[in-house]
mmCIF file of C-alpha atoms in Angstrom:
data_model
loop_
_atom_site.group_PDB
_atom_site.id
_atom_site.type_symbol
_atom_site.label_atom_id
_atom_site.label_comp_id
_atom_site.label_asym_id
_atom_site.label_seq_id
_atom_site.Cartn_x
_atom_site.Cartn_y
_atom_site.Cartn_z
ATOM 1 C CA MET D 1 107.538 93.242 95.359
ATOM 2 C CA VAL D 2 103.939 93.732 94.222
ATOM 3 C CA ILE D 3 102.394 90.789 92.372
ATOM 4 C CA LEU D 4 100.162 91.472 89.381
ATOM 5 C CA ARG D 5 96.590 90.365 89.932
ATOM 6 C CA GLU D 6 93.130 91.054 88.616
ATOM 7 C CA GLY D 7 91.815 94.443 89.736
ATOM 8 C CA ILE D 8 95.194 95.848 90.821
ATOM 9 C CA CYS D 9 94.314 98.874 88.690
ATOM 10 C CA PRO D 10 91.711 99.871 86.083
ATOM 11 C CA GLY D 11 92.134 97.740 82.973
ATOM 12 C CA ALA D 12 93.875 94.874 84.768
ATOM 13 C CA THR D 13 91.414 92.184 83.736
ATOM 14 C CA ALA D 14 91.794 88.470 84.384
ATOM 15 C CA GLN D 15 92.494 87.914 80.681
ATOM 16 C CA LEU D 16 95.284 90.518 80.708
ATOM 17 C CA ILE D 17 96.904 89.181 83.880
ATOM 18 C CA ASN D 18 96.817 85.580 82.622
ATOM 19 C CA ALA D 19 98.358 86.608 79.291
ATOM 20 C CA LEU D 20 101.181 88.409 81.096
ATOM 21 C CA LYS D 21 101.833 85.443 83.375
ATOM 22 C CA GLU D 22 102.147 83.185 80.325
ATOM 23 C CA GLN D 23 105.025 85.446 79.258
ATOM 24 C CA ASN D 24 106.546 85.172 82.755
ATOM 25 C CA VAL D 25 105.577 88.755 83.666
ATOM 26 C CA LYS D 26 104.249 88.347 87.204
ATOM 27 C CA THR D 27 105.125 91.549 89.078
ATOM 28 C CA VAL D 28 104.658 95.291 88.650
ATOM 29 C CA VAL D 29 108.427 95.772 88.302
ATOM 30 C CA GLU D 30 108.611 93.211 85.502
ATOM 31 C CA LEU D 31 105.752 94.887 83.635
ATOM 32 C CA VAL D 32 107.007 98.474 83.859
ATOM 33 C CA SER D 33 110.540 97.331 82.910
ATOM 34 C CA ALA D 34 109.439 95.350 79.867
ATOM 35 C CA ASP D 35 109.437 96.452 76.231
ATOM 36 C CA ILE D 36 105.722 97.240 75.946
ATOM 37 C CA GLU D 37 105.566 97.002 72.160
ATOM 38 C CA ASP D 38 107.254 93.598 72.124
ATOM 39 C CA LEU D 39 105.192 92.387 75.072
ATOM 40 C CA ALA D 40 101.944 93.446 73.395
ATOM 41 C CA GLN D 41 102.821 91.386 70.315
ATOM 42 C CA ARG D 42 103.795 88.310 72.326
ATOM 43 C CA CYS D 43 100.630 88.490 74.447
ATOM 44 C CA SER D 44 98.316 89.425 71.573
ATOM 45 C CA ILE D 45 97.079 92.368 73.631
ATOM 46 C CA SER D 46 96.351 95.900 72.504
ATOM 47 C CA TYR D 47 99.437 98.117 72.776
ATOM 48 C CA LYS D 48 97.287 101.025 74.010
ATOM 49 C CA THR D 49 95.808 98.856 76.768
ATOM 50 C CA LEU D 50 99.250 97.834 78.041
ATOM 51 C CA VAL D 51 100.515 101.421 77.936
ATOM 52 C CA ALA D 52 97.473 102.623 79.899
ATOM 53 C CA VAL D 53 97.895 99.915 82.553
ATOM 54 C CA ARG D 54 101.621 100.612 82.800
ATOM 55 C CA ARG D 55 100.981 104.356 83.244
ATOM 56 C CA VAL D 56 98.506 103.746 86.088
ATOM 57 C CA LEU D 57 100.858 101.315 87.845
ATOM 58 C CA LEU D 58 103.716 103.804 87.609
ATOM 59 C CA ALA D 59 101.501 106.471 89.186
ATOM 60 C CA GLN D 60 100.488 104.112 92.014
ATOM 61 C CA TYR D 61 103.856 102.609 92.873
ATOM 62 C CA SER D 62 106.496 105.187 91.863
ATOM 63 C CA PRO D 63 107.646 107.848 94.360
ATOM 64 C CA PHE D 64 107.101 111.509 93.492
ATOM 65 C CA PRO D 65 108.854 114.389 95.318
ATOM 66 C CA SER D 66 106.844 116.731 97.538
ATOM 67 C CA ASN D 67 107.823 119.471 99.973
ATOM 68 C CA ALA D 68 107.421 119.403 103.741
ATOM 69 C CA ALA D 69 104.644 122.029 103.761
ATOM 70 C CA ASP D 70 102.487 119.914 101.457
ATOM 71 C CA LEU D 71 103.097 116.825 103.580
ATOM 72 C CA TYR D 72 102.111 118.706 106.745
ATOM 73 C CA GLU D 73 98.918 120.027 105.173
ATOM 74 C CA GLU D 74 98.068 116.526 104.009
ATOM 75 C CA LEU D 75 98.692 115.198 107.520
ATOM 76 C CA LEU D 76 96.395 117.778 109.119
ATOM 77 C CA GLY D 77 93.656 117.059 106.612
ATOM 78 C CA SER D 78 93.822 113.272 106.760
ATOM 79 C CA THR D 79 94.630 112.364 110.378
ATOM 80 C CA ALA D 80 91.824 111.347 112.708
ATOM 81 C CA ILE D 81 92.054 110.191 116.329
ATOM 82 C CA LEU D 82 89.972 107.154 117.298
ATOM 83 C CA SER D 83 89.105 106.838 120.967
ATOM 84 C CA THR D 84 89.781 103.458 122.551
ATOM 85 C CA GLY D 85 86.785 103.870 124.842
ATOM 86 C CA ASN D 86 89.043 103.811 127.901
ATOM 87 C CA GLN D 87 90.250 107.073 129.419
ATOM 88 C CA SER D 88 93.499 105.589 130.722
ATOM 89 C CA LEU D 89 94.510 104.107 127.372
ATOM 90 C CA ASP D 90 93.450 107.279 125.541
ATOM 91 C CA LYS D 91 95.699 109.291 127.846
ATOM 92 C CA LEU D 92 98.590 106.911 127.240
ATOM 93 C CA LEU D 93 98.094 107.153 123.448
ATOM 94 C CA ASP D 94 97.775 110.961 123.503
ATOM 95 C CA SER D 95 93.977 111.025 123.019
ATOM 96 C CA GLY D 96 93.607 107.720 121.139
ATOM 97 C CA LEU D 97 94.630 105.772 118.058
ATOM 98 C CA TYR D 98 95.904 107.914 115.188
ATOM 99 C CA THR D 99 95.000 107.046 111.620
ATOM 100 C CA GLY D 100 98.008 106.619 109.365
ATOM 101 C CA GLU D 101 99.983 104.961 112.162
ATOM 102 C CA LEU D 102 100.751 101.436 113.341
ATOM 103 C CA THR D 103 100.218 100.812 117.055
ATOM 104 C CA GLU D 104 101.589 97.619 118.596
ATOM 105 C CA PHE D 105 100.515 96.015 121.874
ATOM 106 C CA VAL D 106 103.064 93.551 123.257
ATOM 107 C CA GLY D 107 102.743 91.254 126.228
ATOM 108 C CA SER D 108 102.868 87.722 127.547
ATOM 109 C CA PRO D 109 99.882 85.322 127.332
ATOM 110 C CA GLY D 110 97.117 86.568 129.618
ATOM 111 C CA SER D 111 98.314 90.185 129.569
ATOM 112 C CA GLY D 112 95.115 91.311 127.834
ATOM 113 C CA LYS D 113 96.271 91.846 124.240
ATOM 114 C CA THR D 114 93.282 90.187 122.551
ATOM 115 C CA GLN D 115 90.834 91.695 125.021
ATOM 116 C CA VAL D 116 92.197 95.183 124.370
ATOM 117 C CA CYS D 117 91.904 94.597 120.611
ATOM 118 C CA LEU D 118 88.307 93.404 120.931
ATOM 119 C CA SER D 119 87.413 96.400 123.076
ATOM 120 C CA LEU D 120 89.036 98.787 120.591
ATOM 121 C CA ALA D 121 87.141 97.210 117.698
ATOM 122 C CA VAL D 122 83.835 97.354 119.536
ATOM 123 C CA ASN D 123 84.273 100.978 120.549
ATOM 124 C CA VAL D 124 85.111 102.016 116.974
ATOM 125 C CA ALA D 125 82.062 100.120 115.705
ATOM 126 C CA CYS D 126 79.606 101.228 118.416
ATOM 127 C CA ALA D 127 80.624 104.678 119.629
ATOM 128 C CA LEU D 128 82.322 105.981 116.480
ATOM 129 C CA LYS D 129 80.115 103.981 114.045
ATOM 130 C CA GLN D 130 83.113 103.191 111.837
ATOM 131 C CA LYS D 131 84.073 99.884 110.243
ATOM 132 C CA VAL D 132 86.847 97.634 111.528
ATOM 133 C CA LEU D 133 88.719 94.834 109.771
ATOM 134 C CA TYR D 134 89.738 92.235 112.372
ATOM 135 C CA VAL D 135 92.360 89.713 111.181
ATOM 136 C CA ASP D 136 92.513 86.741 113.549
ATOM 137 C CA THR D 137 95.652 84.615 113.128
ATOM 138 C CA THR D 138 95.353 82.559 116.323
ATOM 139 C CA GLY D 139 91.726 81.418 116.305
ATOM 140 C CA GLY D 140 91.263 83.267 119.591
ATOM 141 C CA LEU D 141 88.451 85.558 118.467
ATOM 142 C CA SER D 142 85.260 84.713 120.349
ATOM 143 C CA SER D 143 82.041 85.839 118.696
ATOM 144 C CA ALA D 144 80.227 85.401 122.018
ATOM 145 C CA ARG D 145 82.654 87.764 123.764
ATOM 146 C CA LEU D 146 82.348 90.208 120.872
ATOM 147 C CA LEU D 147 78.566 90.269 121.223
ATOM 148 C CA GLN D 148 78.910 90.594 125.005
ATOM 149 C CA LEU D 149 81.085 93.679 124.593
ATOM 150 C CA ILE D 150 78.657 95.225 122.105
ATOM 151 C CA GLN D 151 75.726 94.560 124.452
ATOM 152 C CA SER D 152 77.595 96.458 127.170
ATOM 153 C CA GLN D 153 77.544 99.577 124.958
ATOM 154 C CA VAL D 154 74.198 99.436 123.098
ATOM 155 C CA ASP D 155 70.823 98.097 124.194
ATOM 156 C CA SER D 156 68.642 97.705 121.113
ATOM 157 C CA LEU D 157 68.922 94.572 119.002
ATOM 158 C CA GLU D 158 68.995 96.667 115.837
ATOM 159 C CA GLU D 159 71.996 98.703 117.014
ATOM 160 C CA GLN D 160 73.760 95.529 118.153
ATOM 161 C CA SER D 161 73.239 93.970 114.734
ATOM 162 C CA GLU D 162 74.537 97.099 112.978
ATOM 163 C CA ALA D 163 77.627 97.146 115.204
ATOM 164 C CA LEU D 164 78.363 93.484 114.460
ATOM 165 C CA GLN D 165 78.121 94.197 110.728
ATOM 166 C CA ARG D 166 80.704 96.977 111.057
ATOM 167 C CA ILE D 167 83.292 94.493 112.363
ATOM 168 C CA GLU D 168 84.531 92.410 109.442
ATOM 169 C CA VAL D 169 86.443 89.314 110.563
ATOM 170 C CA ILE D 170 88.817 87.182 108.531
ATOM 171 C CA ARG D 171 90.833 84.246 109.850
ATOM 172 C CA VAL D 172 94.307 83.737 108.389
ATOM 173 C CA PHE D 173 96.841 81.236 109.691
ATOM 174 C CA GLU D 174 99.884 81.627 107.427
ATOM 175 C CA VAL D 175 101.848 84.611 106.204
ATOM 176 C CA TYR D 176 101.385 84.092 102.451
ATOM 177 C CA ARG D 177 97.611 84.174 102.739
ATOM 178 C CA LEU D 178 97.844 87.203 105.038
ATOM 179 C CA LEU D 179 99.905 89.099 102.455
ATOM 180 C CA GLU D 180 97.362 88.252 99.759
ATOM 181 C CA VAL D 181 94.524 89.619 101.896
ATOM 182 C CA LEU D 182 96.347 92.851 102.752
ATOM 183 C CA GLN D 183 97.416 93.427 99.147
ATOM 184 C CA TYR D 184 93.849 92.849 97.965
ATOM 185 C CA VAL D 185 92.465 95.326 100.483
ATOM 186 C CA ARG D 186 94.983 97.974 99.479
ATOM 187 C CA ALA D 187 94.740 97.384 95.737
ATOM 188 C CA THR D 188 90.981 97.635 95.569
ATOM 189 C CA SER D 189 90.979 100.685 97.865
ATOM 190 C CA THR D 190 87.543 99.711 99.137
ATOM 191 C CA CYS D 191 88.526 97.624 102.200
ATOM 192 C CA GLN D 192 85.916 95.118 101.067
ATOM 193 C CA VAL D 193 86.527 91.656 102.467
ATOM 194 C CA THR D 194 83.181 90.112 103.303
ATOM 195 C CA GLY D 195 81.098 91.804 100.649
ATOM 196 C CA THR D 196 80.085 94.908 102.588
ATOM 197 C CA ARG D 197 81.459 98.019 100.950
ATOM 198 C CA GLY D 198 82.524 101.049 102.889
ATOM 199 C CA SER D 199 85.426 102.801 104.515
ATOM 200 C CA VAL D 200 87.383 100.934 107.189
ATOM 201 C CA LYS D 201 88.939 103.144 109.873
ATOM 202 C CA ALA D 202 90.829 100.500 111.847
ATOM 203 C CA LEU D 203 92.604 97.245 111.028
ATOM 204 C CA VAL D 204 93.456 94.828 113.841
ATOM 205 C CA LEU D 205 96.052 92.071 113.333
ATOM 206 C CA ASP D 206 95.955 89.661 116.269
ATOM 207 C CA SER D 207 98.643 88.497 116.166
ATOM 208 C CA ALA D 208 101.718 89.159 114.026
ATOM 209 C CA THR D 209 103.779 86.673 116.029
ATOM 210 C CA ALA D 210 101.521 83.734 115.146
ATOM 211 C CA VAL D 211 102.220 83.997 111.407
ATOM 212 C CA LEU D 212 105.828 85.223 111.552
ATOM 213 C CA SER D 213 107.402 82.999 114.223
ATOM 214 C CA PRO D 214 107.118 79.771 112.152
ATOM 215 C CA ILE D 215 109.097 81.304 109.263
ATOM 216 C CA LEU D 216 111.896 82.961 111.267
ATOM 217 C CA GLY D 217 115.137 81.211 112.147
ATOM 218 C CA GLY D 218 116.171 77.660 111.405
ATOM 219 C CA GLN D 219 116.152 76.681 107.734
ATOM 220 C CA GLN D 220 113.619 79.340 106.711
ATOM 221 C CA MET D 221 115.776 81.571 104.495
ATOM 222 C CA ASP D 222 112.937 83.847 103.367
ATOM 223 C CA GLY D 223 111.605 84.596 106.840
ATOM 224 C CA MET D 224 113.139 88.051 107.261
ATOM 225 C CA SER D 225 112.089 89.101 103.755
ATOM 226 C CA LEU D 226 108.498 88.023 104.370
ATOM 227 C CA MET D 227 108.438 89.797 107.723
ATOM 228 C CA MET D 228 109.518 93.083 106.150
ATOM 229 C CA GLN D 229 107.054 92.610 103.288
ATOM 230 C CA LEU D 230 104.289 92.258 105.870
ATOM 231 C CA ALA D 231 105.559 95.392 107.626
ATOM 232 C CA ARG D 232 105.500 97.292 104.332
ATOM 233 C CA GLU D 233 101.928 96.239 103.556
ATOM 234 C CA LEU D 234 100.707 97.279 107.004
ATOM 235 C CA LYS D 235 102.431 100.666 106.813
ATOM 236 C CA LEU D 236 101.102 101.308 103.300
ATOM 237 C CA LEU D 237 97.574 100.414 104.403
ATOM 238 C CA ALA D 238 97.806 102.862 107.283
ATOM 239 C CA ARG D 239 99.175 105.699 105.182
ATOM 240 C CA GLU D 240 97.418 105.259 101.829
ATOM 241 C CA LEU D 241 93.959 104.392 103.160
ATOM 242 C CA GLY D 242 94.136 106.645 106.224
ATOM 243 C CA ILE D 243 93.350 103.940 108.753
ATOM 244 C CA SER D 244 94.687 103.024 112.170
ATOM 245 C CA VAL D 245 96.536 99.694 112.205
ATOM 246 C CA ILE D 246 96.706 97.778 115.504
ATOM 247 C CA VAL D 247 99.033 94.775 115.850
ATOM 248 C CA THR D 248 99.711 92.429 118.757
ATOM 249 C CA ASN D 249 103.076 90.842 119.525
ATOM 250 C CA CYS D 250 104.368 88.444 122.175
ATOM 251 C CA VAL D 251 107.362 88.821 124.487
ATOM 252 C CA VAL D 252 110.431 86.622 124.872
ATOM 253 C CA ARG D 253 113.072 86.229 127.577
ATOM 254 C CA ASP D 254 116.331 88.100 127.173
ATOM 255 C CA ILE D 255 119.781 87.143 128.410
ATOM 256 C CA GLY D 256 119.294 88.986 131.699
ATOM 257 C CA GLY D 257 116.128 87.085 132.562
ATOM 258 C CA GLY D 258 113.762 89.944 131.752
ATOM 259 C CA VAL D 259 111.321 90.189 128.862
ATOM 260 C CA LYS D 260 111.460 92.013 125.548
ATOM 261 C CA PRO D 261 109.144 92.207 122.508
ATOM 262 C CA ALA D 262 109.414 89.286 120.116
ATOM 263 C CA LEU D 263 110.369 89.409 116.399
ATOM 264 C CA GLY D 264 113.733 91.017 117.010
ATOM 265 C CA CYS D 265 115.397 94.368 116.501
ATOM 266 C CA THR D 266 114.410 94.730 112.838
ATOM 267 C CA TRP D 267 110.685 94.597 113.620
ATOM 268 C CA SER D 268 111.098 97.143 116.436
ATOM 269 C CA TYR D 269 111.381 99.908 113.820
ATOM 270 C CA VAL D 270 108.000 99.022 112.275
ATOM 271 C CA PRO D 271 105.429 100.290 114.845
ATOM 272 C CA ASN D 272 104.980 104.012 115.406
ATOM 273 C CA ILE D 273 103.685 103.327 118.918
ATOM 274 C CA ARG D 274 104.613 100.332 121.086
ATOM 275 C CA ILE D 275 102.731 99.588 124.305
ATOM 276 C CA LEU D 276 103.675 96.888 126.823
ATOM 277 C CA LEU D 277 100.703 95.231 128.535
ATOM 278 C CA ARG D 278 101.180 93.439 131.831
ATOM 279 C CA ARG D 279 98.858 91.636 134.182
ATOM 280 C CA GLY D 280 98.885 92.777 137.792
ATOM 281 C CA ALA D 281 99.839 90.587 140.719
ATOM 282 C CA ASP D 282 97.116 88.351 142.130
ATOM 283 C CA THR D 283 97.057 90.462 145.271
ATOM 284 C CA ALA D 284 96.184 93.548 143.210
ATOM 285 C CA GLY D 285 92.899 92.059 141.997
ATOM 286 C CA PRO D 286 91.929 89.562 139.300
ATOM 287 C CA GLY D 287 91.369 92.113 136.517
ATOM 288 C CA LYS D 288 94.147 94.610 137.137
ATOM 289 C CA HIS D 289 96.412 95.336 134.159
ATOM 290 C CA SER D 290 98.988 97.973 133.304
ATOM 291 C CA ALA D 291 100.040 99.566 130.025
ATOM 292 C CA THR D 292 103.451 101.168 129.543
ATOM 293 C CA VAL D 293 104.851 103.185 126.644
ATOM 294 C CA LEU D 294 107.925 101.552 125.102
ATOM 295 C CA LYS D 295 108.021 103.692 121.958
ATOM 296 C CA SER D 296 106.204 106.886 120.992
ATOM 297 C CA SER D 297 106.893 110.188 119.259
ATOM 298 C CA ARG D 298 104.326 112.017 121.399
ATOM 299 C CA GLN D 299 104.523 110.531 124.891
ATOM 300 C CA PRO D 300 107.497 109.901 127.203
ATOM 301 C CA THR D 301 108.727 106.329 127.295
ATOM 302 C CA ARG D 302 107.947 104.401 130.494
ATOM 303 C CA MET D 303 104.784 106.419 131.039
ATOM 304 C CA SER D 304 102.340 103.949 132.574
ATOM 305 C CA VAL D 305 98.640 103.686 133.368
ATOM 306 C CA GLU D 306 96.501 101.031 135.015
ATOM 307 C CA PHE D 307 93.151 99.644 133.931
ATOM 308 C CA ASP D 308 90.813 96.784 134.766
ATOM 309 C CA ILE D 309 89.392 94.100 132.501
ATOM 310 C CA THR D 310 86.026 93.165 133.951
ATOM 311 C CA SER D 311 84.476 89.714 133.897
ATOM 312 C CA CYS D 312 82.412 90.653 130.844
ATOM 313 C CA GLY D 313 85.519 91.895 129.030
ATOM 314 C CA THR D 314 85.045 95.655 129.225
ATOM 315 C CA LEU D 315 87.938 97.969 130.097
ATOM 316 C CA SER D 316 87.626 100.323 133.046
ATOM 317 C CA SER D 317 90.094 102.971 134.177
ATOM 318 C CA ARG D 318 91.925 103.047 137.481
ATOM 319 C CA ALA D 319 93.486 105.955 139.289
ATOM 320 C CA ALA D 320 96.550 107.410 137.585
ATOM 321 C CA ALA D 321 99.671 105.372 138.169
ATOM 322 C CA ALA D 322 103.138 106.703 138.917
ATOM 323 C CA LEU D 323 105.858 106.351 136.327
ATOM 324 C CA PRO D 324 107.816 103.102 136.814
ATOM 325 C CA SER D 325 111.407 103.284 137.877
ATOM 326 C CA ALA D 326 114.110 103.018 135.236
ATOM 327 C CA GLY D 327 114.960 99.487 136.264
ATOM 328 C CA ASP D 328 111.444 98.185 135.707
ATOM 329 C CA LEU D 329 111.721 98.290 131.911
ATOM 330 C CA ASP D 330 115.420 97.987 131.207
ATOM 331 C CA SER D 331 114.823 94.490 129.856
ATOM 332 C CA THR D 332 112.151 95.571 127.370
#
């Protein structure tokens, strides 16, 4: 359900939105379903203005049929592949992160989820010179580590400053505020959060679990609805704005004693790609990590690669790893 707000479409001024709310018209569905002539009289708003706003909202939020050939041509013309900056991860993701898709990294604490996200953001900002929106829901983003990663890729202070400006960071700690931010980004179609205009090519949400876990289960009756609303906003952002969405998720214990991604079966249908990150045994070295495909339309499941996270946070590739046995991932 899309809430009416200022700037949701051309003509949606603060005065118009407030007048509609006074008549208990708060959502797009309520507006397009209303008697426009009667509503215009009750709100003391121009009938032509309301009709124009209603027409634009119908065009934005109503489905229109299209054939498969048109969809394929649109896909070829709009899809870009963003390198992660790590050869092993690029191989696992079939060359990199695809725009228009949602990629999820799952793992236990210490498995490298945040570090992978930081490295992805830095590579997009430095090597690809594209903007990144980084949504931190745990407070775990370290600006010092971010600068350290950028310094590992570029030397000049000017280039480092430009790279930092391409990474827009917003901290959100509850799901309602997160939905407001995502809806604002999509509605304005400018991906402008901190005042710097321009096209964002990647959105990182670290993590989804932090904002969804408190509202799921127990007495929280709206938890599942809010979770699926968040999923819808993320998928729409990826598709409509042509960006790559990266989300992190935790793992939980299953009945058999193994681990599986958190947020349940319903959420498992949300990501296009799901990658399990695991930290290597202490005997394998302090920075050794592995990444395994749990879900993908392009790569075989259980395909696995190894990589290192260095002391300064950069990702380095290891020699190709063998595919894990079937029993290794039965619990995921």
